[in-house]
Amino acid sequence: MIATIFLQAPSIGGINPQFIMFGLIALVFYFFMIRPQVKKQKDQKNFVNELKKGDRIITTSGMHGKIVDVTDTYFLIEGESGHKSRYEKSAISLDASKALNTPPATAK
């Protein structure tokens, strides 16, 4: 009986440990989930804004090509077979395009 009463008593200092745990979970969620995603979105936006005519890119659907024309909302891309297609700026893959434009490491 006494143990039940002590378990229901408020904690010392007036702060419930459950609120502290909730705050810690929120911090972990922010630093491991939200913050990296926001950083990745910012990097993607900067990458797309820096692209210019003649850059080689890969779209999110896997098309390889070279930028022929740039407008506010889309790129005109010339594929390897010579055909031209229009793609939204959001369809450009940051990771794949950077890997395409990075020179291969030389063997030592």
Short mmCIF file of C-alpha atoms in Angstrom, two decimals, residues 23-40:
data_model
loop_
_atom_site.label_atom_id
_atom_site.label_comp_id
_atom_site.label_asym_id
_atom_site.label_seq_id
_atom_site.Cartn_x
_atom_site.Cartn_y
_atom_site.Cartn_z
CA GLY A 23 12.30 16.16 -24.36
CA LEU A 24 15.31 13.89 -24.92
CA ILE A 25 13.41 11.84 -27.50
CA ALA A 26 12.41 15.05 -29.31
CA LEU A 27 16.06 16.21 -29.38
CA VAL A 28 17.27 12.87 -30.73
CA PHE A 29 14.52 12.90 -33.35
CA TYR A 30 15.51 16.42 -34.44
CA PHE A 31 19.26 15.77 -34.67
CA PHE A 32 19.03 12.36 -36.36
CA MET A 33 15.99 12.81 -38.61
CA ILE A 34 14.94 16.40 -39.29
CA ARG A 35 18.24 18.29 -39.39
CA PRO A 36 20.02 15.98 -41.89
CA GLN A 37 16.99 16.02 -44.20
CA VAL A 38 16.86 19.83 -44.21
CA LYS A 39 20.60 19.95 -44.96
CA LYS A 40 20.19 17.50 -47.84
#
